[in-house]
CSV table of C-alpha atoms in Angstrom, one decimal:
chain,number,residue,atom,x,y,z
A,1,UNK,CA,0.1,0.0,0.0
A,2,UNK,CA,1.4,3.5,-0.9
A,3,UNK,CA,1.7,5.6,2.1
A,4,UNK,CA,2.8,9.3,2.7
A,5,UNK,CA,6.0,7.8,4.5
A,6,UNK,CA,6.8,5.8,1.5
A,7,UNK,CA,6.4,8.8,-0.8
A,8,UNK,CA,8.6,11.0,1.4
A,9,UNK,CA,11.3,8.2,1.7
A,10,UNK,CA,11.3,7.8,-2.2
A,11,UNK,CA,11.4,11.6,-2.8
A,12,UNK,CA,14.5,11.8,-0.4
A,13,UNK,CA,16.3,9.2,-2.6
A,14,UNK,CA,15.4,11.2,-5.7
A,15,UNK,CA,16.6,14.4,-4.1
A,16,UNK,CA,19.9,12.6,-3.2
A,17,UNK,CA,20.8,12.4,-6.9
A,18,UNK,CA,18.4,10.0,-8.8
A,19,UNK,CA,17.7,11.7,-12.2
A,20,UNK,CA,15.2,10.1,-14.4
A,21,UNK,CA,15.7,11.3,-18.0
A,22,UNK,CA,13.0,11.1,-20.5
A,23,UNK,CA,13.6,7.9,-22.6
A,24,UNK,CA,13.6,9.9,-25.8
A,25,UNK,CA,16.5,11.9,-24.7
A,26,UNK,CA,19.0,9.3,-23.6
A,27,UNK,CA,18.5,5.6,-24.7
A,28,UNK,CA,18.7,3.1,-22.0
A,29,UNK,CA,17.5,5.3,-19.2
A,30,UNK,CA,13.9,5.4,-17.7
A,31,UNK,CA,11.2,3.9,-19.8
A,32,UNK,CA,10.4,3.7,-23.4
A,33,UNK,CA,7.4,5.8,-24.3
A,34,UNK,CA,5.3,4.9,-27.3
A,35,UNK,CA,6.5,6.7,-30.4
A,36,UNK,CA,9.0,8.6,-28.1
A,37,UNK,CA,6.2,10.7,-26.7
A,38,UNK,CA,6.5,12.3,-23.3
A,39,UNK,CA,4.5,10.8,-20.3
A,40,UNK,CA,2.9,13.8,-18.7
A,41,UNK,CA,0.7,14.0,-15.4
A,42,UNK,CA,-1.4,17.0,-14.5
A,43,UNK,CA,-2.0,18.4,-11.0
A,44,UNK,CA,-4.9,20.8,-10.7
A,45,UNK,CA,-7.0,20.1,-13.8
A,46,UNK,CA,-10.3,21.5,-13.2
A,47,UNK,CA,-9.6,25.0,-14.2
A,48,UNK,CA,-6.7,26.3,-16.4
A,49,UNK,CA,-5.1,22.9,-16.0
A,50,UNK,CA,-7.6,21.5,-18.5
A,51,UNK,CA,-6.7,23.6,-21.6
A,52,UNK,CA,-3.0,23.4,-20.6
A,53,UNK,CA,-3.2,19.6,-21.0
A,54,UNK,CA,-5.2,19.9,-24.2
A,55,UNK,CA,-2.3,22.0,-25.3
A,56,UNK,CA,0.1,19.1,-24.5
A,57,UNK,CA,-2.1,16.2,-26.1
A,58,UNK,CA,0.5,15.5,-28.6
A,59,UNK,CA,2.0,13.5,-25.7
A,60,UNK,CA,0.7,10.7,-23.4
A,61,UNK,CA,-1.3,12.2,-20.6
A,62,UNK,CA,-1.0,9.2,-18.1
A,63,UNK,CA,-2.1,10.8,-14.7
A,64,UNK,CA,-4.7,13.3,-13.6
A,65,UNK,CA,-4.8,14.8,-10.0
A,66,UNK,CA,-7.3,17.2,-8.6
A,67,UNK,CA,-8.7,17.7,-5.1
A,68,UNK,CA,-12.3,18.2,-6.4
A,69,UNK,CA,-13.3,15.4,-8.8
A,70,UNK,CA,-16.7,17.2,-9.7
A,71,UNK,CA,-14.8,20.2,-10.9
A,72,UNK,CA,-12.3,18.0,-12.8
A,73,UNK,CA,-14.9,15.9,-14.5
A,74,UNK,CA,-14.5,17.6,-17.9
A,75,UNK,CA,-10.7,16.9,-17.9
A,76,UNK,CA,-11.3,13.3,-16.7
A,77,UNK,CA,-13.7,12.8,-19.6
A,78,UNK,CA,-11.1,14.4,-22.1
A,79,UNK,CA,-8.4,11.9,-21.0
A,80,UNK,CA,-10.3,8.8,-20.0
A,81,UNK,CA,-7.2,6.5,-20.2
A,82,UNK,CA,-5.3,8.6,-17.5
A,83,UNK,CA,-5.1,7.4,-14.0
A,84,UNK,CA,-7.0,9.5,-11.5
A,85,UNK,CA,-5.8,10.8,-8.0
A,86,UNK,CA,-6.8,13.3,-5.4
A,87,UNK,CA,-3.3,13.4,-3.8
A,88,UNK,CA,-0.4,14.3,-6.0
A,89,UNK,CA,2.0,12.7,-3.7
A,90,UNK,CA,0.3,9.3,-4.1
A,91,UNK,CA,0.4,9.8,-8.0
A,92,UNK,CA,4.1,10.6,-7.9
A,93,UNK,CA,4.6,7.5,-5.7
A,94,UNK,CA,2.7,5.2,-7.9
A,95,UNK,CA,3.5,6.4,-11.5
A,96,UNK,CA,6.5,8.8,-11.0
A,97,UNK,CA,9.0,6.3,-12.6
A,98,UNK,CA,6.7,6.4,-15.8
A,99,UNK,CA,6.5,10.2,-15.6
A,100,UNK,CA,8.6,12.6,-17.7
A,101,UNK,CA,6.8,15.9,-17.2
A,102,UNK,CA,4.4,17.4,-14.7
A,103,UNK,CA,1.9,20.1,-15.4
A,104,UNK,CA,0.8,22.2,-12.3
A,105,UNK,CA,-2.3,24.4,-12.2
A,106,UNK,CA,-3.4,24.2,-8.6
A,107,UNK,CA,-4.1,27.4,-6.4
A,108,UNK,CA,-1.0,29.5,-5.9
A,109,UNK,CA,-0.1,28.3,-2.3
A,110,UNK,CA,0.7,24.6,-3.6
A,111,UNK,CA,2.6,25.6,-6.8
A,112,UNK,CA,6.0,25.5,-5.1
A,113,UNK,CA,5.8,22.3,-3.1
A,114,UNK,CA,4.6,20.3,-6.0
A,115,UNK,CA,6.9,21.8,-8.5
A,116,UNK,CA,9.9,21.5,-6.0
A,117,UNK,CA,9.3,17.8,-5.5
A,118,UNK,CA,8.8,17.1,-9.1
A,119,UNK,CA,12.1,18.9,-10.0
A,120,UNK,CA,14.1,17.0,-7.4
A,121,UNK,CA,12.7,13.8,-8.9
A,122,UNK,CA,14.1,14.8,-12.3
A,123,UNK,CA,10.9,15.7,-13.9
A,124,UNK,CA,10.3,18.5,-16.4
A,125,UNK,CA,7.8,21.1,-15.0
A,126,UNK,CA,5.2,23.3,-16.5
A,127,UNK,CA,3.6,25.5,-13.7
A,128,UNK,CA,0.9,28.1,-13.9
A,129,UNK,CA,1.4,31.7,-13.0
A,130,UNK,CA,2.3,33.2,-10.5
A,131,UNK,CA,5.0,30.7,-10.3
A,132,UNK,CA,4.9,30.7,-6.6
A,133,UNK,CA,2.9,32.1,-3.5
A,134,UNK,CA,6.2,33.5,-1.8
A,135,UNK,CA,9.4,35.1,-2.8
A,136,UNK,CA,11.4,32.3,-1.0
A,137,UNK,CA,9.6,29.7,-3.1
A,138,UNK,CA,10.5,31.5,-6.3
A,139,UNK,CA,14.2,31.6,-5.3
A,140,UNK,CA,14.0,28.0,-4.5
A,141,UNK,CA,12.5,26.9,-7.7
A,142,UNK,CA,15.1,28.9,-9.6
A,143,UNK,CA,18.0,27.3,-7.9
A,144,UNK,CA,16.6,23.7,-7.9
A,145,UNK,CA,16.0,24.1,-11.8
A,146,UNK,CA,19.7,25.2,-12.3
A,147,UNK,CA,20.7,22.1,-10.2
A,148,UNK,CA,18.6,19.4,-11.8
A,149,UNK,CA,18.7,20.9,-15.3
A,150,UNK,CA,15.1,20.0,-16.2
A,151,UNK,CA,13.0,21.9,-18.8
A,152,UNK,CA,10.6,24.4,-17.3
A,153,UNK,CA,7.9,26.9,-18.2
A,154,UNK,CA,5.7,29.2,-16.2
A,155,UNK,CA,2.2,29.4,-17.6
A,156,UNK,CA,2.1,33.1,-18.9
A,157,UNK,CA,1.5,32.0,-22.3
A,158,UNK,CA,1.8,35.6,-23.7
A,159,UNK,CA,5.5,35.0,-23.2
A,160,UNK,CA,5.8,32.7,-26.1
A,161,UNK,CA,4.1,35.5,-28.4
A,162,UNK,CA,5.7,37.6,-30.9
A,163,UNK,CA,4.5,40.7,-29.0
A,164,UNK,CA,7.1,40.8,-26.2
A,165,UNK,CA,9.8,39.9,-28.6
A,166,UNK,CA,8.9,42.8,-30.9
A,167,UNK,CA,8.8,45.3,-28.0
A,168,UNK,CA,12.3,44.0,-26.9
A,169,UNK,CA,13.6,44.6,-30.5
A,170,UNK,CA,12.1,48.0,-30.8
A,171,UNK,CA,13.4,49.2,-27.4
A,172,UNK,CA,16.9,47.6,-27.8
A,173,UNK,CA,17.2,49.2,-31.2
A,174,UNK,CA,16.8,52.6,-29.6
A,175,UNK,CA,13.4,53.2,-31.3
A,176,UNK,CA,11.9,55.2,-28.3
A,177,UNK,CA,15.1,56.2,-26.5
A,178,UNK,CA,15.9,55.9,-22.9
A,179,UNK,CA,13.1,54.7,-20.7
A,180,UNK,CA,12.6,56.2,-17.2
A,181,UNK,CA,9.0,55.5,-16.6
A,182,UNK,CA,6.6,52.6,-17.5
A,183,UNK,CA,2.9,52.1,-16.6
A,184,UNK,CA,1.0,48.8,-16.7
A,185,UNK,CA,-2.6,48.0,-15.9
A,186,UNK,CA,-5.5,45.4,-15.8
A,187,UNK,CA,-9.1,45.6,-14.9
A,188,UNK,CA,-8.9,42.6,-12.6
A,189,UNK,CA,-10.1,41.3,-10.3
A,190,UNK,CA,-13.2,39.8,-11.9
A,191,UNK,CA,-13.8,37.6,-8.8
A,192,UNK,CA,-14.7,38.8,-5.3
A,193,UNK,CA,-12.0,40.4,-3.1
A,194,UNK,CA,-11.9,42.4,0.1
A,195,UNK,CA,-13.9,39.7,1.8
A,196,UNK,CA,-14.1,38.7,5.4
A,197,UNK,CA,-13.8,35.1,6.6
A,198,UNK,CA,-17.3,33.3,6.7
A,199,UNK,CA,-18.5,32.0,9.9
A,200,UNK,CA,-21.1,29.5,8.9
A,201,UNK,CA,-20.1,25.8,9.0
A,202,UNK,CA,-20.6,24.0,5.7
A,203,UNK,CA,-20.3,20.3,5.0
A,204,UNK,CA,-17.4,19.3,2.8
A,205,UNK,CA,-18.7,17.7,-0.5
A,206,UNK,CA,-17.9,14.2,-0.9
A,207,UNK,CA,-16.1,14.9,-4.2
A,208,UNK,CA,-13.6,17.3,-2.4
A,209,UNK,CA,-10.6,16.5,-0.4
A,210,UNK,CA,-10.5,19.6,1.6
A,211,UNK,CA,-7.4,18.7,3.8
A,212,UNK,CA,-5.5,18.3,0.5
A,213,UNK,CA,-6.8,21.5,-0.9
A,214,UNK,CA,-5.4,23.4,2.2
A,215,UNK,CA,-2.2,21.6,1.8
A,216,UNK,CA,0.7,23.7,3.5
A,217,UNK,CA,-1.6,26.7,4.4
A,218,UNK,CA,-2.9,27.1,7.8
A,219,UNK,CA,-6.1,25.0,8.3
A,220,UNK,CA,-9.6,26.6,8.1
A,221,UNK,CA,-13.0,24.9,7.9
A,222,UNK,CA,-14.6,24.5,4.5
A,223,UNK,CA,-16.7,27.0,2.7
A,224,UNK,CA,-17.7,27.1,-1.0
A,225,UNK,CA,-16.6,30.8,-1.1
A,226,UNK,CA,-12.8,29.5,-1.2
A,227,UNK,CA,-13.0,27.0,-4.2
A,228,UNK,CA,-13.2,26.5,-7.0
A,229,UNK,CA,-11.8,29.5,-8.5
A,230,UNK,CA,-12.4,32.0,-5.8
A,231,UNK,CA,-9.3,31.1,-4.0
A,232,UNK,CA,-7.5,33.9,-5.9
A,233,UNK,CA,-9.3,36.3,-3.4
A,234,UNK,CA,-7.9,35.0,-0.3
A,235,UNK,CA,-4.4,35.6,1.0
A,236,UNK,CA,-3.7,32.1,2.3
A,237,UNK,CA,-4.4,30.6,-1.2
A,238,UNK,CA,-3.9,33.3,-3.8
A,239,UNK,CA,-2.2,36.6,-4.5
A,240,UNK,CA,-5.1,38.6,-5.8
A,241,UNK,CA,-5.4,40.5,-9.0
A,242,UNK,CA,-1.8,41.5,-8.9
A,243,UNK,CA,-0.4,37.9,-8.7
A,244,UNK,CA,-3.0,36.7,-11.2
A,245,UNK,CA,-2.3,39.3,-13.9
A,246,UNK,CA,1.1,40.9,-13.4
A,247,UNK,CA,2.8,37.7,-14.8
A,248,UNK,CA,1.2,38.5,-18.1
A,249,UNK,CA,1.2,42.4,-18.2
A,250,UNK,CA,4.6,43.1,-16.7
A,251,UNK,CA,6.2,40.4,-18.8
A,252,UNK,CA,7.3,42.5,-21.7
A,253,UNK,CA,8.5,45.3,-19.3
A,254,UNK,CA,10.7,43.0,-17.4
A,255,UNK,CA,12.2,41.3,-20.5
A,256,UNK,CA,12.7,44.5,-22.6
A,257,UNK,CA,14.2,46.6,-19.8
A,258,UNK,CA,16.3,43.7,-18.4
A,259,UNK,CA,15.1,44.3,-15.0
A,260,UNK,CA,16.6,42.6,-11.9
A,261,UNK,CA,15.7,43.3,-8.4
A,262,UNK,CA,14.0,46.6,-7.6
A,263,UNK,CA,15.6,48.8,-4.8
A,264,UNK,CA,12.3,50.4,-3.7
A,265,UNK,CA,8.7,49.7,-3.7
A,266,UNK,CA,5.5,51.3,-2.4
A,267,UNK,CA,1.8,50.6,-2.7
A,268,UNK,CA,-1.7,51.8,-1.8
A,269,UNK,CA,-5.1,50.3,-2.4
A,270,UNK,CA,-8.7,50.4,-1.5
A,271,UNK,CA,-9.6,48.9,2.0
A,272,UNK,CA,-7.5,45.9,2.7
A,273,UNK,CA,-8.1,43.3,5.5
A,274,UNK,CA,-6.2,40.5,7.1
A,275,UNK,CA,-8.0,37.7,4.9
A,276,UNK,CA,-8.5,39.1,1.5
A,277,UNK,CA,-6.8,41.3,-1.1
A,278,UNK,CA,-8.3,44.8,-1.9
A,279,UNK,CA,-10.4,45.6,-4.9
A,280,UNK,CA,-8.0,48.0,-6.5
A,281,UNK,CA,-4.3,48.8,-6.0
A,282,UNK,CA,-1.4,51.0,-7.2
A,283,UNK,CA,2.2,50.0,-6.8
A,284,UNK,CA,5.5,51.8,-7.8
A,285,UNK,CA,8.8,50.0,-8.3
A,286,UNK,CA,12.1,51.7,-8.6
A,287,UNK,CA,14.8,49.8,-10.5
A,288,UNK,CA,18.5,50.9,-10.6
A,289,UNK,CA,20.3,51.5,-13.8
A,290,UNK,CA,21.4,48.4,-15.7
A,291,UNK,CA,24.2,47.8,-18.0
A,292,UNK,CA,23.7,49.8,-21.3
A,293,UNK,CA,23.0,48.1,-24.6
A,294,UNK,CA,24.8,48.9,-27.8
A,295,UNK,CA,22.1,51.1,-29.1
A,296,UNK,CA,20.3,52.3,-25.9
A,297,UNK,CA,21.1,53.2,-22.3
A,298,UNK,CA,19.3,51.6,-19.4
A,299,UNK,CA,18.9,54.3,-16.7
A,300,UNK,CA,17.1,53.9,-13.5
A,301,UNK,CA,13.4,53.4,-14.2
A,302,UNK,CA,10.1,53.5,-12.3
A,303,UNK,CA,7.5,51.0,-13.1
A,304,UNK,CA,3.9,51.7,-12.1
A,305,UNK,CA,1.1,49.1,-11.7
A,306,UNK,CA,-2.7,49.8,-11.5
A,307,UNK,CA,-5.6,47.3,-11.2
A,308,UNK,CA,-9.3,47.2,-10.2
A,309,UNK,CA,-10.2,49.8,-12.7
A,310,UNK,CA,-7.5,52.3,-12.1
A,311,UNK,CA,-5.4,53.5,-15.0
A,312,UNK,CA,-2.4,55.9,-15.6
A,313,UNK,CA,-3.2,59.5,-16.8
A,314,UNK,CA,-3.6,59.5,-20.4
A,315,UNK,CA,-0.6,61.0,-22.3
A,316,UNK,CA,-1.0,64.0,-24.6
A,317,UNK,CA,-0.3,62.0,-27.8
A,318,UNK,CA,-2.9,59.3,-26.9
A,319,UNK,CA,-5.8,59.8,-29.4
A,320,UNK,CA,-9.2,60.4,-27.7
A,321,UNK,CA,-11.2,57.4,-27.5
A,322,UNK,CA,-8.3,55.0,-27.3
A,323,UNK,CA,-9.5,52.1,-25.0
A,324,UNK,CA,-6.7,51.0,-22.8
A,325,UNK,CA,-8.5,47.7,-22.1
A,326,UNK,CA,-9.3,46.9,-25.7
A,327,UNK,CA,-8.1,43.3,-25.4
A,328,UNK,CA,-9.9,42.7,-22.1
A,329,UNK,CA,-6.7,42.0,-20.3
A,330,UNK,CA,-4.5,45.1,-19.8
A,331,UNK,CA,-1.6,46.9,-21.3
A,332,UNK,CA,1.6,48.8,-21.0
A,333,UNK,CA,3.0,52.3,-21.7
A,334,UNK,CA,6.6,52.8,-22.1
A,335,UNK,CA,7.6,56.5,-21.9
A,336,UNK,CA,10.8,57.0,-23.9
A,337,UNK,CA,13.1,60.0,-24.4
A,338,UNK,CA,12.3,59.9,-28.2
A,339,UNK,CA,8.9,58.4,-28.3
A,340,UNK,CA,6.1,56.6,-26.4
A,341,UNK,CA,5.2,52.9,-26.9
A,342,UNK,CA,1.7,51.5,-26.1
A,343,UNK,CA,1.0,47.9,-26.1
A,344,UNK,CA,-1.8,45.4,-25.2
A,345,UNK,CA,-1.3,42.8,-22.6
A,346,UNK,CA,1.8,40.8,-23.1
A,347,UNK,CA,3.3,43.3,-25.5
A,348,UNK,CA,0.9,42.3,-28.3
A,349,UNK,CA,0.0,45.0,-30.9
A,350,UNK,CA,2.9,47.4,-30.1
A,351,UNK,CA,2.4,50.9,-31.5
A,352,UNK,CA,4.2,54.3,-31.2
A,353,UNK,CA,2.0,57.2,-30.2
A,354,UNK,CA,4.0,59.2,-32.8
A,355,UNK,CA,2.4,57.1,-35.5
A,356,UNK,CA,5.8,56.1,-36.8
A,357,UNK,CA,6.3,52.3,-37.7
A,358,UNK,CA,9.7,51.1,-36.8
A,359,UNK,CA,11.6,49.0,-39.4
A,360,UNK,CA,13.6,46.8,-37.0
A,361,UNK,CA,15.1,43.2,-37.9
A,362,UNK,CA,14.0,40.2,-36.0
A,363,UNK,CA,16.7,39.0,-33.8
A,364,UNK,CA,14.8,36.9,-31.2
A,365,UNK,CA,13.4,33.4,-31.7
A,366,UNK,CA,9.8,33.1,-32.5
A,367,UNK,CA,7.6,30.3,-31.4
A,368,UNK,CA,5.5,29.4,-34.5
A,369,UNK,CA,1.9,30.4,-34.3
A,370,UNK,CA,2.2,32.2,-30.9
A,371,UNK,CA,0.5,35.4,-32.2
A,372,UNK,CA,-1.9,36.0,-29.3
A,373,UNK,CA,-3.3,34.6,-26.0
A,374,UNK,CA,-4.0,31.1,-27.3
A,375,UNK,CA,-3.4,28.0,-25.4
A,376,UNK,CA,-1.1,25.2,-27.0
A,377,UNK,CA,2.0,27.2,-28.4
A,378,UNK,CA,3.4,27.9,-25.0
A,379,UNK,CA,2.8,24.4,-23.8
A,380,UNK,CA,4.4,22.9,-27.0
A,381,UNK,CA,7.5,24.9,-26.8
A,382,UNK,CA,7.9,23.3,-23.3
A,383,UNK,CA,7.3,19.9,-24.8
A,384,UNK,CA,10.0,20.6,-27.4
A,385,UNK,CA,12.5,21.7,-24.6
A,386,UNK,CA,11.7,18.6,-22.6
A,387,UNK,CA,12.8,16.3,-25.5
A,388,UNK,CA,16.1,18.1,-25.9
A,389,UNK,CA,19.2,17.3,-23.8
A,390,UNK,CA,20.2,19.7,-21.1
A,391,UNK,CA,23.5,20.3,-22.8
A,392,UNK,CA,21.8,21.2,-26.2
A,393,UNK,CA,18.4,22.5,-25.0
A,394,UNK,CA,17.1,25.8,-26.4
A,395,UNK,CA,15.4,26.9,-23.3
A,396,UNK,CA,11.7,28.1,-23.2
A,397,UNK,CA,11.6,31.9,-22.7
A,398,UNK,CA,9.7,31.6,-19.6
A,399,UNK,CA,11.9,28.9,-18.0
A,400,UNK,CA,12.4,29.3,-14.2
A,401,UNK,CA,15.8,31.0,-14.5
A,402,UNK,CA,13.7,33.9,-16.0
A,403,UNK,CA,10.3,33.3,-14.5
A,404,UNK,CA,11.7,32.8,-10.9
A,405,UNK,CA,13.2,36.3,-10.6
A,406,UNK,CA,10.4,37.8,-12.5
A,407,UNK,CA,7.9,36.3,-10.1
A,408,UNK,CA,9.8,37.7,-7.3
A,409,UNK,CA,9.1,41.2,-8.6
A,410,UNK,CA,5.4,40.3,-8.9
A,411,UNK,CA,5.3,39.1,-5.4
A,412,UNK,CA,7.1,42.1,-4.1
A,413,UNK,CA,4.3,44.3,-5.5
A,414,UNK,CA,1.9,42.0,-3.4
A,415,UNK,CA,4.0,42.7,-0.3
A,416,UNK,CA,3.9,46.5,-0.9
A,417,UNK,CA,0.2,46.4,-0.7
A,418,UNK,CA,0.2,44.2,2.5
A,419,UNK,CA,2.6,46.5,4.1
A,420,UNK,CA,1.2,49.8,3.2
A,421,UNK,CA,0.1,50.7,6.8
A,422,UNK,CA,3.8,51.2,7.5
A,423,UNK,CA,3.4,54.6,5.5
A,424,UNK,CA,6.8,54.5,3.9
A,425,UNK,CA,8.7,53.7,0.8
A,426,UNK,CA,10.1,50.2,1.3
A,427,UNK,CA,13.8,49.5,0.6
A,428,UNK,CA,14.5,46.1,-0.8
A,429,UNK,CA,17.6,44.0,-0.7
A,430,UNK,CA,16.8,41.6,-3.5
A,431,UNK,CA,19.7,39.2,-3.2
A,432,UNK,CA,19.1,38.6,0.5
A,433,UNK,CA,15.3,38.7,0.2
A,434,UNK,CA,14.7,41.3,2.9
A,435,UNK,CA,13.6,44.9,3.5
A,436,UNK,CA,16.3,47.0,5.1
A,437,UNK,CA,14.1,49.8,6.6
A,438,UNK,CA,11.6,48.0,8.8
A,439,UNK,CA,12.4,48.2,12.5
A,440,UNK,CA,12.1,45.6,15.2
A,441,UNK,CA,9.3,47.5,17.0
A,442,UNK,CA,7.2,48.6,13.9
A,443,UNK,CA,3.8,47.4,13.5
A,444,UNK,CA,1.2,46.8,10.9
A,445,UNK,CA,-2.4,47.9,11.5
A,446,UNK,CA,-4.9,45.7,9.4
A,447,UNK,CA,-8.5,45.7,9.2
A,448,UNK,CA,-10.0,42.4,10.7
A,449,UNK,CA,-13.7,43.3,10.6
A,450,UNK,CA,-15.6,46.0,8.7
A,451,UNK,CA,-19.4,46.4,8.4
A,452,UNK,CA,-22.0,49.2,7.6
A,453,UNK,CA,-25.6,49.5,8.1
A,454,UNK,CA,-28.4,52.2,8.1
A,455,UNK,CA,-30.7,52.5,11.0
A,456,UNK,CA,-33.4,55.3,11.3
A,457,UNK,CA,-31.7,57.1,8.3
A,458,UNK,CA,-28.3,57.2,10.1
A,459,UNK,CA,-25.1,55.3,8.9
A,460,UNK,CA,-23.4,53.1,11.4
A,461,UNK,CA,-20.0,51.7,11.0
A,462,UNK,CA,-18.2,48.8,12.8
A,463,UNK,CA,-14.5,48.5,12.0
A,464,UNK,CA,-12.0,46.7,13.9
A,465,UNK,CA,-8.1,46.4,13.5
A,466,UNK,CA,-5.5,43.8,14.5
A,467,UNK,CA,-1.9,45.1,15.2
A,468,UNK,CA,0.8,42.8,14.0
A,469,UNK,CA,4.6,43.0,14.4
A,470,UNK,CA,5.9,44.2,11.1
A,471,UNK,CA,9.2,42.1,11.0
A,472,UNK,CA,7.4,38.9,12.0
A,473,UNK,CA,4.8,39.4,9.5
A,474,UNK,CA,7.2,40.2,6.7
A,475,UNK,CA,9.3,37.1,7.5
A,476,UNK,CA,6.1,35.0,7.1
A,477,UNK,CA,5.1,36.8,3.9
A,478,UNK,CA,8.5,36.2,2.4
A,479,UNK,CA,8.9,32.6,3.5
A,480,UNK,CA,5.8,30.7,4.6
A,481,UNK,CA,5.9,28.6,7.6
A,482,UNK,CA,4.3,25.3,6.3
A,483,UNK,CA,1.6,23.3,8.1
A,484,UNK,CA,2.8,20.2,9.9
A,485,UNK,CA,3.3,17.5,7.5
A,486,UNK,CA,4.3,19.6,4.7
A,487,UNK,CA,7.8,20.9,3.7
A,488,UNK,CA,9.9,22.1,0.9
A,489,UNK,CA,13.3,20.6,-0.3
A,490,UNK,CA,16.3,22.5,1.0
A,491,UNK,CA,17.6,25.6,-0.8
A,492,UNK,CA,20.6,24.6,-3.0
């Protein structure tokens, strides 16, 4: 019988040095897949994981895992030959030796533990965005990938598109000059946020493994307000609108400007509480100057983020009537010393506000067919990389060496919102993953309860706050303390 103890024992052996290569990469190791196809398993297949697996259906889908079998029924029906599981650890234990790649599309808080375990078992990993729930987890996946040399891809599918590549080529060719200011936005959230924890006791559906849904997060009683899908609006499980969309919207900015760690960040928002992200946010990052490129300098730059219906002020050259949400996702505005560049989400449809159309040669690799936010092309580029040897692999563009540091930027924006009651510009030491200007005695003041009613024509308010030690809270936000029974591999 497979037990959690057996799984952990076998995982420890894998972490100690067992590396299972796909059989189509090195003859004689691992299994022999039919027609040299990869054997792929999916974890979290009721939502976005379903189309991700459809995008990989050129390969063998051999295992499907989801804590909610009612929500996952459509994917089960799509791949009837795949073995079904509610616990990914049991799936890894039973069919791990047959597996080449793992697709992960669970709630944010369980991305890292599944991905890290798979990587230490020598499995290639495709993981939905945001890559992780905490900055420490992002750093861990970055380093584990470098150690085990597996093929990886974060699920920000616009990253494989031609839009971001064209933006990079224009900016690196000096078409809009030096950039010291960039704005990015989305209209999300389109799910409830700013919520308070429900008090009613609800029976767990028989089709749902609630304890496994909670995973490494602090336990709480079940309520249908948490899952499926609405988990994005709860701090313990998701990262709100910023975490959901910034991995799409900020991607061309991070790429084109060759951003690393910001040095400063500050945020503000609508009412925030201890349980749930706010309805709207603004965040400002400051990045130091980077090495100049042959045709353009890379000076200090400020990157501004807006969500929840907030947008930057419209520049003078922007034609009246221009819809900044025309693609329904978001967009970017690069303010250059020579021109201003406007794009849709992910850098698609770039255009200069001057009306000039640059004539710039293509210098970056294109993924065939990836001309918009379509499923399949991003996944297939990962499949291609999985089938190449580590020594000769053409890495996916959103591999964890790129996606890990980029995701740290995204999660730092989330922290700026959670720490706004400190009323200061936060100074960030990226290499050491810490803020340098939060004192030992500073406190956060966060709403714990908020209600409003009218009686006899008069408004009544009941708002309560909790006071938290800032340093202790920040330590937990950066590196979560996992629930008993759940742990990550050590940082390499």
